[in-house]
XYZ file of C-alpha atoms in Angstrom:
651
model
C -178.536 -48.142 9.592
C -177.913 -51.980 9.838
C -178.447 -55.381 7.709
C -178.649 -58.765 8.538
C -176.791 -61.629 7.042
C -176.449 -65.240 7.857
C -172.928 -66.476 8.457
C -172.386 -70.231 8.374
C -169.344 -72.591 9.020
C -168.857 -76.115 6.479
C -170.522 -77.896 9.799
C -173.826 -76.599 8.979
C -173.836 -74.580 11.774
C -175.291 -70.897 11.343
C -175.758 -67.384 13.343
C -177.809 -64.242 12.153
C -175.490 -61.425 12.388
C -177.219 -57.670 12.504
C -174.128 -55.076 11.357
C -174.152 -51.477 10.464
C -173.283 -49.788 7.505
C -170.255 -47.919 8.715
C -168.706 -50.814 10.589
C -166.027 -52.926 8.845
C -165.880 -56.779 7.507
C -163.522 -57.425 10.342
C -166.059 -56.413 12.962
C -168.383 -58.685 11.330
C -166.047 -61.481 11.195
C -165.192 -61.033 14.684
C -168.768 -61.307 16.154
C -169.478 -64.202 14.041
C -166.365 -66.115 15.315
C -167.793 -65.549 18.753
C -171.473 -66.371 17.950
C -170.441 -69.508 16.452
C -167.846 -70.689 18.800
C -164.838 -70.915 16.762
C -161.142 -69.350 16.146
C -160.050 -66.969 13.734
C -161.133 -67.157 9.969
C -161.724 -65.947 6.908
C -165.335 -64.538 5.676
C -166.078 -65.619 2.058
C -169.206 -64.163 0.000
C -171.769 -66.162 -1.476
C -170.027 -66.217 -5.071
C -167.370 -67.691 -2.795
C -164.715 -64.819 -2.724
C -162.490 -63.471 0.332
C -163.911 -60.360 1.808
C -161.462 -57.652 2.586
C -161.112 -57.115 6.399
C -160.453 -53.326 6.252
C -163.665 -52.408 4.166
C -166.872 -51.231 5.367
C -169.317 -52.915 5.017
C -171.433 -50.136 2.356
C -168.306 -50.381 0.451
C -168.546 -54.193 -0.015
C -170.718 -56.700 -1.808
C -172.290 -57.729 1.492
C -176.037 -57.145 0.939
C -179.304 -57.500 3.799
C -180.081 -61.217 3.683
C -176.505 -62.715 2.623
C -175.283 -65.580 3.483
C -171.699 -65.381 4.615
C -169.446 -68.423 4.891
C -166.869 -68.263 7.699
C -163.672 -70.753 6.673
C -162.311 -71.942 9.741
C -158.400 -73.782 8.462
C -156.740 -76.294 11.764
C -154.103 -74.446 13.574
C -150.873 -75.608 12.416
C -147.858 -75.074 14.611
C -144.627 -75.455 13.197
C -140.963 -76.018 15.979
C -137.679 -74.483 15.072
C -134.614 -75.332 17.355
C -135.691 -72.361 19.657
C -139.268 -71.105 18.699
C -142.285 -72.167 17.512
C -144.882 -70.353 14.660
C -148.135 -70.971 14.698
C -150.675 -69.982 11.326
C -153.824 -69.452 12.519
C -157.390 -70.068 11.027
C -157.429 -66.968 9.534
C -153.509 -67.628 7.422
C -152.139 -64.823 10.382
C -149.044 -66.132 12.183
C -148.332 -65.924 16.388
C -144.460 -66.600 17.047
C -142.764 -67.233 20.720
C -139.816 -68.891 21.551
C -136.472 -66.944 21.656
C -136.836 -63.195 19.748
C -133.906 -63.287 17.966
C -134.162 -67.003 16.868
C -137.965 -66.501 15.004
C -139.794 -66.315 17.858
C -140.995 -62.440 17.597
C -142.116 -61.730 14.459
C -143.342 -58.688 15.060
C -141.002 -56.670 11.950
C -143.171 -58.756 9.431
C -146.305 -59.036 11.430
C -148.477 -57.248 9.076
C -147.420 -59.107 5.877
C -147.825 -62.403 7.566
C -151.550 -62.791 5.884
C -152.739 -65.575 3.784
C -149.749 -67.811 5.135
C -149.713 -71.368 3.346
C -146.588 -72.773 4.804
C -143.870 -73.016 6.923
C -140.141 -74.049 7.238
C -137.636 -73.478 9.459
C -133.967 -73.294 10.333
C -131.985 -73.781 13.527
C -132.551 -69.910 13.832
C -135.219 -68.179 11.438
C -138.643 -69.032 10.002
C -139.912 -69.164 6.054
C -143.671 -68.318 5.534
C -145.562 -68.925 1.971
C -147.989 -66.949 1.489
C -151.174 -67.469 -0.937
C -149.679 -65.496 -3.700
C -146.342 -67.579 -3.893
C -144.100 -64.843 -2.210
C -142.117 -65.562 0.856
C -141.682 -63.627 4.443
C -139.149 -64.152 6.367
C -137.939 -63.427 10.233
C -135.483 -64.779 13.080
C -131.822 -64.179 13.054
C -130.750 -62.392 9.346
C -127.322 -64.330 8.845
C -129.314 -67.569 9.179
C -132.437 -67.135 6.697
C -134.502 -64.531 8.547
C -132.954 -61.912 5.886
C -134.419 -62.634 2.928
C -134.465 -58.968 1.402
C -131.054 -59.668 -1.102
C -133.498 -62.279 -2.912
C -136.771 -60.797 -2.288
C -137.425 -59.968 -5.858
C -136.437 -63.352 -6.849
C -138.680 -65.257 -4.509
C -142.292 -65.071 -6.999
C -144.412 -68.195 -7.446
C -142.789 -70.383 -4.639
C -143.487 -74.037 -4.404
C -141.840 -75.513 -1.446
C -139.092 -74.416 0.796
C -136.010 -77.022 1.734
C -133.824 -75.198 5.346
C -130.145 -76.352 6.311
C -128.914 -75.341 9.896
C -128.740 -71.797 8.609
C -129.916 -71.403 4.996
C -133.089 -71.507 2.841
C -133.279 -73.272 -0.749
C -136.704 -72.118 -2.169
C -138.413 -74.335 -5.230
C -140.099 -71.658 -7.738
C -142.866 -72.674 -10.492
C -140.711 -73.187 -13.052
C -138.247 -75.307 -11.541
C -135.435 -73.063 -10.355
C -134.228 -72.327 -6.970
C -133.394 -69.775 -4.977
C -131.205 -69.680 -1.839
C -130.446 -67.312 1.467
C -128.686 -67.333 4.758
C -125.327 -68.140 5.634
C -123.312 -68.563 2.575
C -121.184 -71.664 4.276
C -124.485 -74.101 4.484
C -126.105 -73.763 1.672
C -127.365 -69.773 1.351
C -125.224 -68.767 -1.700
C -126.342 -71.066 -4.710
C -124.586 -69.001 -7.366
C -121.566 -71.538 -8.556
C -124.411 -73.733 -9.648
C -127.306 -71.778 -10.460
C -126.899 -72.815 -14.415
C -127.672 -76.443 -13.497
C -131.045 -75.613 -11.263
C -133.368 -75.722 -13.576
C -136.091 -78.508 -13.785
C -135.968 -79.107 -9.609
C -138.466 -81.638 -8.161
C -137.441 -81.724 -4.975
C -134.370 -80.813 -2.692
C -133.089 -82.477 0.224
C -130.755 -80.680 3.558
C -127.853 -82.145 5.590
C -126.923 -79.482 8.336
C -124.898 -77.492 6.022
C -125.530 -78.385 2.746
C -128.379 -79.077 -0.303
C -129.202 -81.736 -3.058
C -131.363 -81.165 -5.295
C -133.080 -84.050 -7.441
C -133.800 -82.690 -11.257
C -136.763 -83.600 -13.707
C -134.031 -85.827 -15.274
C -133.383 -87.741 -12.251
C -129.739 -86.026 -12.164
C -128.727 -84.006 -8.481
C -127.108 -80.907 -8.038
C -125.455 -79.963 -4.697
C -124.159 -76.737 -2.805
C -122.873 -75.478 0.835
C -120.047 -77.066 2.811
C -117.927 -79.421 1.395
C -117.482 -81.663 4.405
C -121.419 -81.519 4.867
C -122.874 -83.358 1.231
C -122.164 -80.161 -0.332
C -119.366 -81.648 -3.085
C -120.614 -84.801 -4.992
C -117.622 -84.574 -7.684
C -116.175 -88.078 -6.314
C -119.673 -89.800 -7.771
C -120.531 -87.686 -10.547
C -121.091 -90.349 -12.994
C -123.311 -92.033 -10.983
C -126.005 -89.300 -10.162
C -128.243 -90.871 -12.628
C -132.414 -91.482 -12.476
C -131.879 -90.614 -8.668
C -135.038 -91.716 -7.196
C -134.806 -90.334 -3.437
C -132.190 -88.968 -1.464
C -132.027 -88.986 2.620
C -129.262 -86.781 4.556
C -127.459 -87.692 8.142
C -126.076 -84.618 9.734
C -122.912 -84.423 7.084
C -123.917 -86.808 3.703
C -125.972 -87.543 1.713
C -127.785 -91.474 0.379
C -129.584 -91.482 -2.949
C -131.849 -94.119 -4.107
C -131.825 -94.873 -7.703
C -133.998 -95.955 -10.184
C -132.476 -100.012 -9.974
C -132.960 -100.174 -6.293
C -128.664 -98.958 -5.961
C -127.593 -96.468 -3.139
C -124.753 -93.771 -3.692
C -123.359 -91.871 -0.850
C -121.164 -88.837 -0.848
C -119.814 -86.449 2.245
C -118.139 -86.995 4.943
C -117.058 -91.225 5.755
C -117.773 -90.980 9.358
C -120.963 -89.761 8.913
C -122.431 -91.989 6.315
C -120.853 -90.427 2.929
C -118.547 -93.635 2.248
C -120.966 -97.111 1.329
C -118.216 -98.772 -0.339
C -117.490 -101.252 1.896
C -120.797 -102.257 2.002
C -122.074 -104.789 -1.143
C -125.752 -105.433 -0.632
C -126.660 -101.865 -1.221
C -129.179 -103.641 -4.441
C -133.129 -103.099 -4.579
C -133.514 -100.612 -1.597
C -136.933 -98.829 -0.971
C -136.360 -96.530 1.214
C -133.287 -94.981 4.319
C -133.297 -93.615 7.594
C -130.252 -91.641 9.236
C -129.155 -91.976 12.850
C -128.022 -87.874 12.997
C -126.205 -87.203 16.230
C -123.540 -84.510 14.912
C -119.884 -86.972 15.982
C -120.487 -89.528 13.473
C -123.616 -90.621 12.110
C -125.337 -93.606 10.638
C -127.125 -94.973 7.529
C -129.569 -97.920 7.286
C -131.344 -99.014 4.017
C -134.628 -101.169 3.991
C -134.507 -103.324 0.641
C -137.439 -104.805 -1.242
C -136.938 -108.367 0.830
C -137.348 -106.465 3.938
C -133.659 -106.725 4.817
C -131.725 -104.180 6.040
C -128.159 -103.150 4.941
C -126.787 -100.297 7.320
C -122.966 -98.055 7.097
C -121.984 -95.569 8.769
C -120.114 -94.674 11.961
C -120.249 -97.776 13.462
C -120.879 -96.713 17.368
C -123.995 -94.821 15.627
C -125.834 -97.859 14.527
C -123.424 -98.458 11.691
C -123.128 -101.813 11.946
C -126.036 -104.277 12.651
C -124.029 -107.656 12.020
C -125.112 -108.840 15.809
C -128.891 -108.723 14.904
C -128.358 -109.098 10.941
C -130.349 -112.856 11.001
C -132.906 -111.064 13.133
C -133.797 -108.189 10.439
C -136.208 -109.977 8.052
C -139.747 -108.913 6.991
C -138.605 -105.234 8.164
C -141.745 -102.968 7.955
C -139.752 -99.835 8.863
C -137.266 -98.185 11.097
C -136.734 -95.379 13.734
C -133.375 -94.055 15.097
C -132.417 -91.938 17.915
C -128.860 -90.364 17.728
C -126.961 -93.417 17.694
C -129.214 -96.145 17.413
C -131.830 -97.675 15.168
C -135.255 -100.057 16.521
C -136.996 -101.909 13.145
C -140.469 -102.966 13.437
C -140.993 -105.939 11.837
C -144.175 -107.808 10.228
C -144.815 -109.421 13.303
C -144.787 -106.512 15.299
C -141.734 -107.355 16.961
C -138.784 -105.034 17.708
C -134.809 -105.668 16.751
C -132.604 -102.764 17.746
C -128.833 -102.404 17.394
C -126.210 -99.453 18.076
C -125.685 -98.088 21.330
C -127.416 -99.103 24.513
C -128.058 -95.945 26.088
C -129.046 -94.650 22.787
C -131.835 -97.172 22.525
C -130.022 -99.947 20.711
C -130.775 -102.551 23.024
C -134.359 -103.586 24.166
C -133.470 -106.698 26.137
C -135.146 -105.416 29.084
C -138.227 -104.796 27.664
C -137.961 -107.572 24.578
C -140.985 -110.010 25.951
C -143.330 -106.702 26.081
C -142.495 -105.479 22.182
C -145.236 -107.501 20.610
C -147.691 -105.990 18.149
C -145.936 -103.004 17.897
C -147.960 -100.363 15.760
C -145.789 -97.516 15.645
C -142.494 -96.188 17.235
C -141.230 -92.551 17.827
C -137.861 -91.679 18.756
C -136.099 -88.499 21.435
C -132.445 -87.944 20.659
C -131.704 -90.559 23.640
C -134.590 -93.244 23.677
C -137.516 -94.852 21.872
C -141.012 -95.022 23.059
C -143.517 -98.034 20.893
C -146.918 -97.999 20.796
C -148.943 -101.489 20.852
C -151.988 -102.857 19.500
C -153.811 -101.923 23.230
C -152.577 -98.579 23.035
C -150.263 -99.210 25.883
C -146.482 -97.843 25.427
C -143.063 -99.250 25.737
C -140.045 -97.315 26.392
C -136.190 -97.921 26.371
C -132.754 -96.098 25.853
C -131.734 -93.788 28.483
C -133.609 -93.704 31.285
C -133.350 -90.286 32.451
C -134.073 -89.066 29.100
C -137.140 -90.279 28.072
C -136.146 -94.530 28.618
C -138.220 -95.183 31.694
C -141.818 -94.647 31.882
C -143.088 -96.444 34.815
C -143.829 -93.528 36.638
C -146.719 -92.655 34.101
C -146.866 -96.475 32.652
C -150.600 -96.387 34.033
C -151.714 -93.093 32.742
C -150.222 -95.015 28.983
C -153.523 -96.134 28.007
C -155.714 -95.909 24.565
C -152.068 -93.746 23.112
C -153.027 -92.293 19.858
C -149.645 -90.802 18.944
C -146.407 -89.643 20.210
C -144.130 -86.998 19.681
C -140.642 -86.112 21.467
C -138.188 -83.237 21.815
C -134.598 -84.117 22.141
C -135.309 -85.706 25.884
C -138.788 -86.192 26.620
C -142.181 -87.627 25.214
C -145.510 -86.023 25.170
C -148.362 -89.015 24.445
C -152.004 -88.157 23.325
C -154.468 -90.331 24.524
C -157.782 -91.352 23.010
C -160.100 -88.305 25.579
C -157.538 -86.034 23.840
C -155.152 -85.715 27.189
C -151.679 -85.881 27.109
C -149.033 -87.783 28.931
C -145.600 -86.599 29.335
C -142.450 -88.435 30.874
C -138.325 -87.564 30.315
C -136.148 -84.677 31.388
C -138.633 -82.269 33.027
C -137.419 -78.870 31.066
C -136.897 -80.766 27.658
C -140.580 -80.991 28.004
C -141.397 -83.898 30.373
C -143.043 -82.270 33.016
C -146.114 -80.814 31.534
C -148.032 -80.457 35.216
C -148.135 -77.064 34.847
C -150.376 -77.390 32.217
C -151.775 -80.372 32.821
C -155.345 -79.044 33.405
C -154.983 -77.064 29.803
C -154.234 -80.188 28.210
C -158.143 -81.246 26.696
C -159.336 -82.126 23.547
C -155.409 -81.871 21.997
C -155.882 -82.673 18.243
C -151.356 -82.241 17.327
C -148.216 -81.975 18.970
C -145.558 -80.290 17.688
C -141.813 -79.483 19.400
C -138.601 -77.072 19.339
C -135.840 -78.939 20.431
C -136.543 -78.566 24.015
C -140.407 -77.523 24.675
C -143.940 -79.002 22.944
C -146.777 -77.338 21.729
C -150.014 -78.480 21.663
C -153.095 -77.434 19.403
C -156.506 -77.671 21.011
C -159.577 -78.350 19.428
C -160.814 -74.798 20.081
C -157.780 -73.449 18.161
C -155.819 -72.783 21.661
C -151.948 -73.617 22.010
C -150.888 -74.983 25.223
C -146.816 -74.997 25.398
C -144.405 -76.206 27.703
C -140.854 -76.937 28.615
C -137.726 -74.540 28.500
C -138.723 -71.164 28.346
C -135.912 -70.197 25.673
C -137.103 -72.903 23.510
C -140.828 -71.904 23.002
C -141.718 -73.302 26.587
C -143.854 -70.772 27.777
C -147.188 -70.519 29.770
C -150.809 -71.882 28.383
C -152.919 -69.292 26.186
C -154.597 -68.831 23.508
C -152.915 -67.991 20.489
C -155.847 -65.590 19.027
C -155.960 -63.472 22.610
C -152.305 -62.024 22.300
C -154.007 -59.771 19.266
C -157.384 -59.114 20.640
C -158.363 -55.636 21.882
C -159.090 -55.231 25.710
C -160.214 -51.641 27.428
C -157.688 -51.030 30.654
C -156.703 -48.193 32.235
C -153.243 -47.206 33.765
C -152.029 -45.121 36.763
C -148.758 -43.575 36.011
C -146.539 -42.236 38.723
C -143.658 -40.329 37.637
C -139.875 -41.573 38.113
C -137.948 -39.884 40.897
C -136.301 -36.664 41.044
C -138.787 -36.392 38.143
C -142.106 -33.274 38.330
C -145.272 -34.404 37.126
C -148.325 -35.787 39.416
C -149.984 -38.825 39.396
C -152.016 -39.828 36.660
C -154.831 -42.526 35.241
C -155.080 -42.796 31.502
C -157.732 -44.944 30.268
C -156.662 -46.773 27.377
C -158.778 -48.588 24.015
C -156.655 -52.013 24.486
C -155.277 -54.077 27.023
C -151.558 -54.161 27.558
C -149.698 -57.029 28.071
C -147.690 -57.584 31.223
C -144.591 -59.369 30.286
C -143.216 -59.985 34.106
C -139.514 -59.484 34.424
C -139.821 -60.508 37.989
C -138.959 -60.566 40.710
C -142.813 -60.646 42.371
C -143.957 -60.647 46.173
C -146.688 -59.896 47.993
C -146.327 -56.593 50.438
C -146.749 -57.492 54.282
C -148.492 -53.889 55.070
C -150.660 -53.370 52.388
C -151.000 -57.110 50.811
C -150.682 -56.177 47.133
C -148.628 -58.200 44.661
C -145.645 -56.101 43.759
C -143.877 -57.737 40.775
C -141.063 -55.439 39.042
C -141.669 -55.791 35.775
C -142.853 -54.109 32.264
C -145.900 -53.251 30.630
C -146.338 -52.945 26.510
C -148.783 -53.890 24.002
C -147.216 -56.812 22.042
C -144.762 -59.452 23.664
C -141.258 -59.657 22.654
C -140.110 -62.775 23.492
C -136.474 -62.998 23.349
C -132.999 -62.063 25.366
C -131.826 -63.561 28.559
C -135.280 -62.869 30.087
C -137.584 -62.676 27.086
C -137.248 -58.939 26.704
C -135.423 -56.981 24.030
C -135.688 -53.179 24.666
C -133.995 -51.848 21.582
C -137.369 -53.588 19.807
C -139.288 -50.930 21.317
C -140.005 -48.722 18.769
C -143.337 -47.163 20.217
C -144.866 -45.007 23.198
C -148.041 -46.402 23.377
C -149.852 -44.265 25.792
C -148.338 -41.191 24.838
C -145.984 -40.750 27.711
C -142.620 -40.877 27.721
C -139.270 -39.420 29.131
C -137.935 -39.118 25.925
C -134.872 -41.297 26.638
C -133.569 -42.608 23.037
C -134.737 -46.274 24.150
C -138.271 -45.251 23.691
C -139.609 -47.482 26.115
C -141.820 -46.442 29.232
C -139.811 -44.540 31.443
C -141.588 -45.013 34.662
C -140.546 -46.548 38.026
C -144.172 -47.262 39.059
C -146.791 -48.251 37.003
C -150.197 -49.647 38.534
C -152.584 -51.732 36.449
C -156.164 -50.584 37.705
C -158.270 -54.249 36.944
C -161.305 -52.958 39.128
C -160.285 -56.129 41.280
C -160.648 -56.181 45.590
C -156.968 -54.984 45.200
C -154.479 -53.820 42.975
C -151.367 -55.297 41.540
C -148.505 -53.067 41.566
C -146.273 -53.048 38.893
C -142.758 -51.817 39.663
C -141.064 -50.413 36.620
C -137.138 -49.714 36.554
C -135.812 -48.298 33.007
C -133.635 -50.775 31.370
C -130.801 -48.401 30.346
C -127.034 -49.508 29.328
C -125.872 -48.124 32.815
C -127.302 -51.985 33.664
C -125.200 -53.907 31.543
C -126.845 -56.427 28.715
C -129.911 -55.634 27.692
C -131.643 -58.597 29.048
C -131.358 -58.169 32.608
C -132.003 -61.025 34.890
C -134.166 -61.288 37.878
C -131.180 -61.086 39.881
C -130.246 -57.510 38.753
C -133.245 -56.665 39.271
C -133.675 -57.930 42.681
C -130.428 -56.355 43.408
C -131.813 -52.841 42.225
C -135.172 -53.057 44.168
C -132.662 -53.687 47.967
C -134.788 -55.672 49.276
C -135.250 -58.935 50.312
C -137.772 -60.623 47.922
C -140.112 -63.722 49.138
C -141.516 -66.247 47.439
C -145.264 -65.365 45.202
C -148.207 -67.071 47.615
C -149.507 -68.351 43.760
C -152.575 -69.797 45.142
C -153.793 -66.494 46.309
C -153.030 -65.079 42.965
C -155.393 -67.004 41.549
C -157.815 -66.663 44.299
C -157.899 -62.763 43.519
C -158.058 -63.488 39.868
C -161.105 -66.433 40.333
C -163.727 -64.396 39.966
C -164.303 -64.336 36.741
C -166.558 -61.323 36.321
C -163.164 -59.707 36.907
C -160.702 -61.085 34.849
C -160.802 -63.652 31.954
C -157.666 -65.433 32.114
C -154.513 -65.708 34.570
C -152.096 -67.593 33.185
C -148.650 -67.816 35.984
C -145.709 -69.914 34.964
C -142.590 -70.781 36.187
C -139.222 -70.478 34.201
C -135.343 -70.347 35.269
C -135.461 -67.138 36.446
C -138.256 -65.913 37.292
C -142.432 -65.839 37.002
C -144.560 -64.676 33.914
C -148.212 -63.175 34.509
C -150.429 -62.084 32.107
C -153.872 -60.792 33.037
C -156.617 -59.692 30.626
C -159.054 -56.924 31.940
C -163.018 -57.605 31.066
C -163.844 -54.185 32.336
């Protein structure tokens, strides 16, 4: 037996959906999603209450003649230094990037629901969830370890992340803090005076926090911000506080700055005597001596610091009046002033001098800065770039493509542009992120750019993620974040390891496996199949030297194994049976210790196969894969080592 309800989306838009009795909400949702077009989401009833995924329908409130709202929240991606997290519509969470780093979540997959919020260290990832509690992955001694506190961390409000530690904000003002215990994960010698916390700011090893009372508390390294003894008297009404790479600037209540940490990285303003009605401060953070500069109520701007950093502005100081706001790269600063002109100051490959490009800064709207150059968008939403060329400085090989610029984001050496049609421009070191022709044909409709230190990520209108750059760094191939979940029927054709009895067998399996290619791949002379030696599993673990960490594999998951204590599939042939003109031919060899590191690289593995291995013919890949009554999606990417293909089956 079967009823009908109406699901609808805030649009207006609508589709009759017929379901039966003994099927579940998630079924439901997951035939709506697809009738109306749209991501993952979350059904609500009509008294406006989240259904519960795993129920049947008969045991529900769902009723014949409902009407269902599906709420469909913007994919927001979130970069750490070596992965990226991405919550979906429905609050889930999809993580790549480097496995050990936060970019396989896979331990915590299942309580990833409901997800607010994230932040992120160098290493490991911080969700919120709905219900205040906190989930944690990535590498343990750096935040991803959360399980000493996890009773503590109820009712959490925002989350502040160091290099390597977590400071968590709860309802009623206190804070608690994990990770490595030398930048800012043990809060214990000051836990008495955390009460009544607003807000909480990070250098790379160290926290402040800012009290109801407008007093600051600090913790982690010394030599990072995390001792503010030498100005204790005057942590009073603290307004604001802003953080270079190793001290700390607050902004009090009169407009005054005080600065504590280390001197060659900002901590020591004393030399400097205008520090009077300032509004707000940016850092130049490069990691061997760092910068300060304050923008005060006059629009003047007082700057200290490591001088070679941007610490001094004296030979532009006339110039900065009417300053509107400022952007710094590692070792420079560029102000935007009412006019729309640009003064910059600190060093010139850094992006502190514009003289080359001075008569085209006019009407600048907006600036973004890489770690090595600046990049201003105009009035005609045309873009100027300077600082080092090679990293992200010159743009005249894409200065015509620059048109109608809507935003811009960089990693540490490279810019990604979106234009007004929703395409993207890219320019700067190609594996930093400034080559995105790969993906160039993905790149539509891109509503938000976000970046790792060394790859971008783009969110599609259609709730896709298109990423690029260095593979360890989040860089990988085009897809869509939803598909790496979905359920796909296959089949497999195992063939027993050598020296080994058993015969040949197909199992037909109720999902499709993903191919994580371990390379290297070639295409037989004889019998023209694509043999690629490589590894088949049902969940990618990105991660390792080539993306793969074996000792993750904790599951057999078509029943099959040679019982080895690795657990993983113990085959040296498996074939993939797509229903295609011809087969692909995957090439398994057991990743054992006898190999060395458990990441092996494409070399090794080349080595093992003794053979000679040719390039991948990649446009007949895709020839075999264009019909698309056969296969959905082929995604084939290149990285440093070797190729990555993923195939879906729609059999």
């Amino acid at each position: 037996m079967s009823i009908t309800v109406e699901v609808g989306l805030l649009s207006g838009k609508t589709a009759a959906m017929d379901v039966g009795l003994d099927e579940d909400i998630e079924t439901l949702k997951c035939r709506a999603q697809t009738a109306l077009g749209v991501g993952k989401g979350r059904l609500m009833d009509s008294s406006g209450g989240f259904l519960d995924t795993c129920a049947l329908i008969k045991d529900s409130t769902v009723q014949h003649g409902d009407s269902l709202s599906l709420q469909i929240s913007p994919v927001r991606v979130c970069g750490s230094f070596y992965a990226f997290a991405a919550i979906l519509g429905d609050g889930s969470v999809v993580t790549w990037g480097l496995a050990g780093h936060g970019g396989d979540s896979s331990v915590v997959q299942d309580q990833l629901e409901n997800v607010q919020h994230f932040q992120a260290t160098q290493n490991a990832f911080a969700a919120i969830l709905g219900d205040g509690s906190v989930v944690t992955w990535g590498h343990a001694h750096y935040g991803g370890d959360s399980s000493a506190v996890q009773d503590q961390l109820k009712n959490v409000q925002q989350i502040q992340s160091s290099c390597g530690a977590f400071a968590a904000i709860l309802g009623d003002g206190s804070v608690v803090a994990w990770g490595d215990a030398h930048v800012g994960g043990d809060s214990r010698a000051v836990q008495d005076h955390l009460k009544n916390v607003q807000q909480i700011q990070a250098s790379l090893c160290a926290f402040a926090a800012i009290r109801g009372d407008g007093s600051v508390v600090t913790w982690g390294h010394d030599q990072y911000g995390g001792d503010c003894s030498s100005v204790q008297d005057q942590r009073q009404n603290v307004q604001q506080i802003q953080a270079s790479s190793r001290a700390f600037a607050a902004v009090l209540a009169d407009g005054s700055v005080v600065t504590w940490g280390n001197a060659g990285y900002g901590g020591d303003s004393s030399a400097v005597h205008q520090l009077r009605n300032v509004q707000q401060i940016h850092a130049a953070r490069n990691g061997v001596g760092d910068a300060f500069a304050a923008i005060t109520r006059d629009g003047k701007v007082v700057t200290w610091g490591h001088v070679a950093a941007g610490g001094d502005s004296r030979p532009v100081q006339d110039q900065l009046k009417n300053v509107q706001q400022i952007q710094a790269t590692g070792c420079a600063f560029a102000a935007i002033l009412c006019d729309g002109s640009i003064v910059t100051w600190g060093k010139a490959d850094y992006g502190g001098d514009s003289s080359t490009v001075q008569d085209q800064l006019k009407n600048v709207q907006h600036i973004q800065a890489s770690r090595y150059a600046f990049a201003a968008i105009l009035g005609d939403g045309s873009v100027v770039t300077w600082g080092d060329a090679d990293r992200g400085g010159e743009s005249s090989a894409v200065q015509a493509q620059l048109k109608n610029v809507q935003q811009i984001q960089a990693t540490d050496s490279a810019f990604a542009a979106i234009l007004g049609d929703g395409s993207v421009v890219t320019w700067g070191v190609a594996d930093s992120g400034g080559d995105s022709s790969k993906v160039h044909n993905q790149l539509k409709n891109v509503r938000q750019l976000q970046t790792s230190s060394r790859a971008f990520a783009a969110v599609l209108s259609d709730g896709s993620v298109v990423s690029w750059g260095f593979a360890a760094f989040g860089g990988y191939w085009t897809r869509t974040v939803d598909s790496l979940v979905e359920d796909m029927p296959a089949s497999f054709l195992l063939v027993p390891r050598a020296g080994r009895e058993g015969n040949v067998r197909e199992i037909p399996v109720d999902r499709f496996f993903n191919i994580f290619h371990m390379g290297p791949t070639y295409e037989c002379p004889e019998t023209k199949q694509l043999i690629s030696h490589s590894v088949a599993f049902d969940r990618y673990l990105f991660g390792g030297e080539m993306g793969f960490n074996v000792e993750a594999q904790d599951f057999d998951p078509i029943g099959w194994s040679a019982g080895e204590t690795l657990g993983s599939l113990m085959l040296d042939v498996v074939m993939l049976d797509l229903v295609l003109r011809e087969n692909i031919v995957l090439r398994y060899y057991s990743l054992t210790r006898e190999y060395g590191e458990v990441g092996v690289s494409a070399r090794k593995m080349q080595e093992k196969c003794g053979s000679h291995v040719p390039g991948v013919d990649k446009t007949r890949i895709l020839s075999i894969f264009g019909d698309e009554t056969a296969a959905e999606r082929v995604f084939l990417a290149d990285n440093d080592c070797s190729q990555q293909l993923w195939v879906r089956s729609s059999s």
